[in-house]
């Protein structure tokens, strides 16, 4: 076929050009590089327009009223999405997006089998000319389609479409910026539409959590705008560097350790830790429901040998995947945890909690002394910290039950977990916490004072 032959020739030529681009990228100036990027994007828009047009035709030929005579079913596919995915190799999500936009940009099928006028001519023309990207086109078509469903007059919808296309092209808006503009314009034209949309959002809200085969707890969620606002505001507040207790005054010794103690978490890891921290803080609040007189408690089973040696695993009730002994040790420092300790023959040696958690008064004293997480360059305030036993709670020189201020140190959840699993150590010197770096950081392993208290002078280092 002539079309496919021409496209094959264009593809060969394009591959050759792309090969030249790849080989010469390093020698391009900044301006030339950006020009090439824009030119490649123009090619991509032309290709995307063709993909949408073809998918739209597939959608029309596969419409449900055709039954088994439809294109997708006649090719032994249960849906046009599966047909497009099979032919192109793209994801089902991408196939669905192409089919949806292509279908919406086509005119309605008339009784005689002919096609009516294009419902969105401004978008149609801009896409064909390669001036409007498919992402922005999809946003405009979707929002204008919602206005049609809401009963807005055709001239109002046409004006909205033209406005969004013109603004996107003349102002050089990204697809995200076009989406925001489309929402504002929609609300101006249809102020009564917010209520039914909210009802739909309320019905679609969900949260599913389950343990996956790899041991991780995985899930997905869909939040209403109101719920999303609460989540985002809470996450941003807890991750903001402005939540600390005033400026940090770092000594020379602390500066030495900063390069090795930097927070290396990705943003998504920080988000997961922040939500966990929020839930943990809420679980310990006085207003939480109580079961048998206690707030939410994590129950962990571990053998006496594993507890004493710091090796092996613990098992959390309701979770199939075990946790390492280091995590159990971290939880025993601060969390409302009930540990069931088993002997060699499986007999229960101990169940429940002893007086190992620091009291609110002790935590206030630690907050006054430490000023927040004591880890170098960490700005988490006391309210976001957990209390760590400098001498381990099961150590020979720190028998169970001895939970004293001179043995407590404030650490945020991340650095508390890191300390239990790394070569760094925390010790107490004259009532002040000191961090001891591993030998690969400091061969002498000189203890570094870490308190943020600003009412003391320079620390004296013992020989």
XYZ file of C-alpha atoms in Angstrom, residues 13-448:
436
model
C 15.080 8.642 6.843
C 14.137 9.546 10.408
C 16.312 6.773 11.839
C 19.258 8.096 9.856
C 18.673 11.638 11.135
C 18.298 10.416 14.701
C 21.579 8.547 14.358
C 23.284 11.775 13.290
C 21.693 13.586 16.221
C 22.893 10.969 18.711
C 26.453 11.122 17.410
C 26.586 14.921 17.345
C 24.779 15.831 20.562
C 27.981 16.324 22.526
C 29.250 18.930 20.087
C 26.116 21.080 20.050
C 25.960 24.438 21.772
C 23.221 24.970 24.354
C 21.071 26.938 21.921
C 21.536 24.360 19.152
C 20.632 21.557 21.578
C 17.366 23.267 22.500
C 16.575 23.878 18.827
C 17.101 20.190 18.085
C 14.870 19.270 21.011
C 12.081 21.493 19.677
C 12.477 20.070 16.165
C 12.349 16.488 17.410
C 9.257 17.345 19.444
C 7.582 18.731 16.292
C 8.218 15.392 14.599
C 6.796 13.638 17.634
C 3.629 15.750 17.514
C 3.095 14.830 13.869
C 3.532 11.149 14.659
C 1.241 11.398 17.688
C -1.436 13.054 15.561
C -1.290 10.115 13.156
C -1.473 7.617 16.016
C -4.596 9.300 17.366
C -6.246 9.490 13.950
C -5.642 5.803 13.249
C -6.817 4.817 16.728
C -9.947 6.902 16.274
C -10.787 4.998 13.090
C -10.175 1.702 14.930
C -12.548 2.858 17.661
C -15.292 3.709 15.159
C -14.913 0.415 13.324
C -14.971 -1.465 16.652
C -18.035 0.251 18.160
C -20.269 -2.045 20.157
C -23.323 -1.837 17.891
C -21.394 -3.630 15.155
C -21.134 -6.716 17.335
C -18.958 -9.501 15.967
C -18.663 -7.621 12.680
C -16.685 -4.892 14.414
C -12.969 -4.605 13.731
C -11.646 -5.701 17.122
C -13.966 -8.702 17.481
C -13.476 -9.793 13.885
C -9.736 -9.900 14.655
C -10.416 -12.074 17.725
C -9.884 -9.307 20.277
C -12.440 -8.672 22.996
C -11.886 -4.916 22.921
C -10.280 -2.260 20.710
C -7.804 -1.558 23.533
C -6.415 -5.084 23.278
C -6.296 -4.809 19.498
C -4.282 -1.568 19.558
C -1.997 -2.932 22.277
C -1.315 -6.061 20.240
C -0.564 -4.183 17.009
C 1.506 -1.333 18.514
C 3.062 -2.890 21.613
C 2.127 0.105 23.776
C 0.492 -0.212 27.182
C -3.245 -0.671 27.615
C -3.350 2.751 29.254
C -1.760 4.436 26.239
C -4.009 2.492 23.857
C -7.086 3.601 25.754
C -5.949 7.242 25.682
C -5.396 7.164 21.918
C -8.731 5.483 21.262
C -10.609 7.891 23.511
C -9.123 11.052 21.994
C -9.410 9.751 18.452
C -13.054 8.832 18.974
C -13.926 12.184 20.529
C -12.271 14.154 17.743
C -14.289 12.344 15.083
C -17.758 13.407 13.994
C -20.773 11.360 15.043
C -21.783 8.442 12.830
C -24.983 9.365 10.979
C -27.822 6.986 10.083
C -26.629 6.579 6.515
C -23.182 5.512 7.707
C -21.521 8.834 6.932
C -19.622 10.895 9.472
C -20.851 14.186 10.862
C -18.748 17.333 11.294
C -15.811 17.259 13.720
C -17.074 18.327 17.149
C -13.851 20.190 18.024
C -12.608 21.823 14.822
C -10.086 24.135 16.514
C -8.363 21.228 18.246
C -8.683 19.153 15.086
C -6.876 21.712 12.959
C -4.145 22.492 15.519
C -3.346 18.816 15.984
C -3.186 18.118 12.255
C -0.877 21.103 11.759
C 1.431 19.784 14.459
C 1.077 22.914 16.596
C -0.887 21.319 19.454
C 0.402 18.307 21.324
C -1.787 15.285 21.941
C -1.654 15.701 25.731
C -2.960 19.271 25.573
C -5.530 18.275 22.954
C -6.801 15.500 25.203
C -7.214 17.945 28.089
C -9.150 20.460 25.982
C -11.404 17.835 24.407
C -12.178 16.214 27.753
C -13.120 19.469 29.474
C -15.179 20.695 26.517
C -16.938 17.332 26.361
C -17.889 17.747 30.022
C -19.412 21.135 29.167
C -21.472 19.477 26.418
C -22.708 16.824 28.855
C -23.637 19.555 31.329
C -25.892 21.122 28.682
C -23.861 24.219 27.837
C -24.855 25.936 24.574
C -22.830 24.942 21.463
C -21.510 28.476 20.999
C -20.279 28.527 24.615
C -18.467 25.234 24.130
C -16.959 26.410 20.845
C -15.758 29.617 22.458
C -14.181 27.668 25.328
C -12.428 25.335 22.883
C -11.043 28.199 20.812
C -9.907 30.066 23.925
C -8.022 27.052 25.285
C -6.349 26.327 21.946
C -5.347 29.955 21.430
C -4.035 30.386 24.977
C -2.048 27.162 24.782
C -0.410 28.086 21.482
C 0.189 31.814 21.976
C 1.440 31.513 25.544
C 3.352 28.296 24.953
C 1.558 26.485 27.778
C 2.514 22.984 28.802
C -0.174 20.291 28.986
C -0.258 20.700 32.782
C -0.768 24.441 32.482
C -3.495 23.920 29.887
C -5.240 21.539 32.285
C -5.262 24.151 35.053
C -6.555 26.818 32.680
C -9.261 24.453 31.411
C -10.485 23.767 34.936
C -10.748 27.476 35.744
C -12.568 28.169 32.484
C -14.929 25.247 33.101
C -15.877 26.622 36.512
C -16.583 30.053 35.039
C -18.871 28.599 32.380
C -20.523 25.935 34.529
C -20.424 26.961 38.211
C -23.166 24.448 39.063
C -21.131 21.507 37.842
C -18.954 21.250 40.940
C -21.646 19.582 43.037
C -22.303 16.583 40.767
C -18.556 16.165 40.218
C -18.046 16.042 43.962
C -20.710 13.365 44.279
C -18.855 11.306 41.689
C -15.558 11.867 43.509
C -17.124 10.729 46.767
C -18.273 7.498 45.145
C -14.851 6.857 43.606
C -12.718 7.436 46.707
C -10.880 4.287 47.779
C -7.874 2.829 49.534
C -6.697 -0.749 49.077
C -3.743 -2.309 50.904
C -2.476 -5.873 50.645
C 0.728 -7.818 51.063
C 2.417 -8.645 47.764
C 4.391 -11.777 46.959
C 7.683 -9.906 47.440
C 6.839 -9.151 51.083
C 6.067 -5.483 50.532
C 2.715 -4.032 51.529
C 1.349 -2.513 48.336
C -1.828 -0.680 47.467
C -3.466 2.134 45.567
C -5.704 4.999 46.503
C -8.035 7.567 45.019
C -8.745 10.685 47.072
C -11.296 13.422 46.687
C -9.807 16.901 46.219
C -10.588 17.669 49.871
C -8.856 14.524 51.114
C -5.957 15.115 48.738
C -5.573 18.603 50.172
C -5.266 17.187 53.689
C -2.696 14.602 52.590
C -0.598 17.044 50.596
C -0.686 19.774 53.230
C 0.339 17.311 55.942
C 3.161 15.832 53.870
C 4.465 19.248 52.851
C 4.322 20.535 56.420
C 6.258 17.568 57.799
C 8.844 17.658 55.016
C 9.363 21.409 55.133
C 12.835 22.451 56.307
C 11.153 25.301 58.211
C 9.688 23.019 60.884
C 12.933 22.878 62.849
C 13.544 24.615 66.161
C 15.402 27.639 64.867
C 18.776 27.745 63.129
C 21.342 24.986 63.432
C 24.744 25.783 64.959
C 27.116 23.078 63.758
C 30.542 22.590 65.252
C 33.624 21.754 63.249
C 33.394 18.114 64.275
C 29.831 17.880 62.992
C 30.808 19.333 59.639
C 33.240 16.457 59.184
C 30.438 13.927 59.367
C 27.851 15.695 57.237
C 29.001 14.275 53.912
C 28.415 10.730 55.174
C 25.194 11.382 57.083
C 23.232 13.142 54.342
C 19.668 12.027 53.752
C 19.824 9.953 50.554
C 16.145 9.022 50.360
C 14.214 9.652 47.172
C 11.118 11.845 47.299
C 8.765 8.865 47.058
C 10.605 7.185 49.941
C 10.249 10.355 51.996
C 6.526 10.414 51.201
C 6.104 6.832 52.454
C 8.053 7.604 55.633
C 6.037 10.786 56.212
C 2.670 9.036 55.944
C 3.932 6.307 58.298
C 5.082 8.954 60.765
C 1.712 10.700 60.596
C -0.136 7.436 61.283
C 2.203 6.534 64.148
C 1.706 9.918 65.793
C -2.052 9.712 65.360
C -2.090 6.170 66.746
C -0.512 7.371 69.985
C -2.800 10.360 70.476
C -5.187 10.374 73.481
C -8.243 10.507 71.230
C -7.498 7.212 69.489
C -9.813 4.258 70.236
C -8.458 1.903 72.871
C -8.526 -1.879 72.907
C -8.113 -3.489 76.325
C -7.035 -0.119 77.671
C -4.237 0.437 75.165
C -3.936 2.468 71.999
C -2.817 0.920 68.708
C -0.058 -1.562 69.482
C 2.274 -3.454 67.154
C 2.649 -7.061 68.336
C 5.983 -8.717 67.476
C 7.047 -12.315 68.119
C 10.772 -13.062 68.473
C 12.930 -15.749 70.082
C 15.024 -14.953 73.120
C 18.213 -15.893 71.305
C 17.476 -13.560 68.385
C 16.561 -10.762 70.789
C 19.793 -11.102 72.747
C 22.145 -11.566 69.795
C 20.519 -8.958 67.552
C 20.298 -11.475 64.712
C 17.399 -13.357 63.175
C 13.900 -12.042 62.633
C 10.693 -10.977 64.322
C 7.134 -11.536 63.151
C 4.459 -8.831 63.268
C 0.898 -9.990 63.841
C -1.057 -9.857 60.592
C 2.062 -9.580 58.387
C 3.492 -12.653 56.658
C 6.911 -11.161 55.880
C 9.357 -11.100 58.843
C 11.371 -8.073 59.949
C 15.069 -8.161 60.914
C 16.154 -8.058 64.540
C 17.538 -4.550 64.003
C 14.032 -3.303 63.217
C 12.677 -5.023 66.335
C 15.342 -3.227 68.380
C 14.344 0.091 66.850
C 10.655 -0.509 67.601
C 11.414 -1.491 71.201
C 13.109 1.883 71.758
C 10.068 4.019 71.127
C 7.012 2.325 69.633
C 3.979 1.073 71.608
C 5.115 -2.482 70.938
C 4.193 -5.666 72.765
C 6.896 -8.289 72.255
C 6.224 -11.978 72.813
C 9.544 -13.713 73.543
C 9.840 -17.454 72.861
C 12.335 -19.969 74.225
C 14.213 -22.694 72.365
C 11.256 -25.113 72.601
C 8.695 -22.519 71.534
C 7.481 -21.778 75.062
C 6.439 -18.202 75.853
C 9.038 -16.628 78.138
C 7.633 -13.109 78.228
C 4.647 -11.256 76.832
C 3.776 -7.577 76.970
C 5.666 -4.422 77.861
C 7.849 -3.450 80.800
C 8.720 0.104 81.791
C 11.055 0.723 78.881
C 9.301 3.649 77.152
C 10.281 7.177 78.137
C 7.583 9.155 79.922
C 6.185 12.440 78.531
C 8.134 14.346 81.191
C 11.362 12.604 80.220
C 10.702 13.320 76.542
C 10.200 17.012 77.349
C 13.555 17.047 79.109
C 15.183 15.365 76.117
C 13.575 17.933 73.822
C 15.066 20.733 75.888
C 18.499 19.109 75.794
C 18.614 17.854 72.190
C 16.371 20.374 70.419
C 15.244 17.735 67.930
C 16.866 14.898 66.016
C 20.528 14.851 67.049
C 21.773 13.398 63.768
C 24.121 15.837 62.023
C 22.324 18.181 59.622
C 18.840 16.830 60.423
C 16.251 19.530 61.164
C 13.385 17.426 62.544
C 11.972 19.047 65.709
C 11.286 17.149 68.952
C 7.620 16.554 68.110
C 8.695 14.476 65.096
C 11.288 12.403 66.947
C 11.499 9.015 68.620
C 13.507 8.253 71.752
C 16.500 5.960 71.347
C 18.348 4.179 74.165
C 22.035 5.119 73.801
C 22.917 1.915 75.675
C 20.709 -0.784 74.206
C 17.715 -1.709 76.294
C 18.869 -5.342 76.447
C 22.586 -4.590 77.026
C 24.377 -6.025 80.071
C 25.115 -2.538 81.451
C 21.580 -1.351 80.777
C 19.144 -3.897 82.276
C 15.487 -3.858 81.191
C 13.450 -1.247 83.034
C 16.236 1.320 83.344
C 14.912 4.092 81.107
C 16.716 7.258 82.199
C 17.215 10.675 80.640
C 20.988 10.230 80.638
C 20.487 7.233 78.372
C 17.910 8.754 76.004
C 18.537 10.436 72.651
C 16.054 12.040 70.242
C 16.147 10.763 66.644
C 13.718 11.135 63.756
C 12.243 7.895 62.423
C 14.593 7.748 59.439
C 17.816 8.287 61.388
C 16.594 6.051 64.222
C 16.193 3.218 61.718
C 19.519 4.110 60.067
C 21.389 4.019 63.369
C 20.176 0.518 64.207
C 21.341 -0.781 60.823
C 24.580 1.152 60.194
C 28.127 1.277 61.523
C 27.504 4.619 63.228
C 27.058 4.574 67.019
C 25.661 6.914 69.658
C 27.179 7.221 73.116
C 26.645 9.541 76.094
C 29.417 11.767 77.516
C 28.648 13.873 80.546
C 24.953 13.809 79.711
C 25.480 14.901 76.101
C 24.904 12.540 73.141
C 27.888 11.998 70.868
C 27.921 10.269 67.491
C 30.806 7.899 66.755
C 31.638 7.576 63.049
C 32.796 4.295 61.540
C 36.491 3.838 60.800
C 36.060 4.449 57.079
C 34.928 7.993 57.947
C 37.313 8.721 60.836
C 40.110 6.283 61.597
C 40.292 7.598 65.171
C 36.506 7.319 65.615
C 36.466 10.544 67.633
C 33.018 11.050 69.241
C 31.193 14.118 67.878
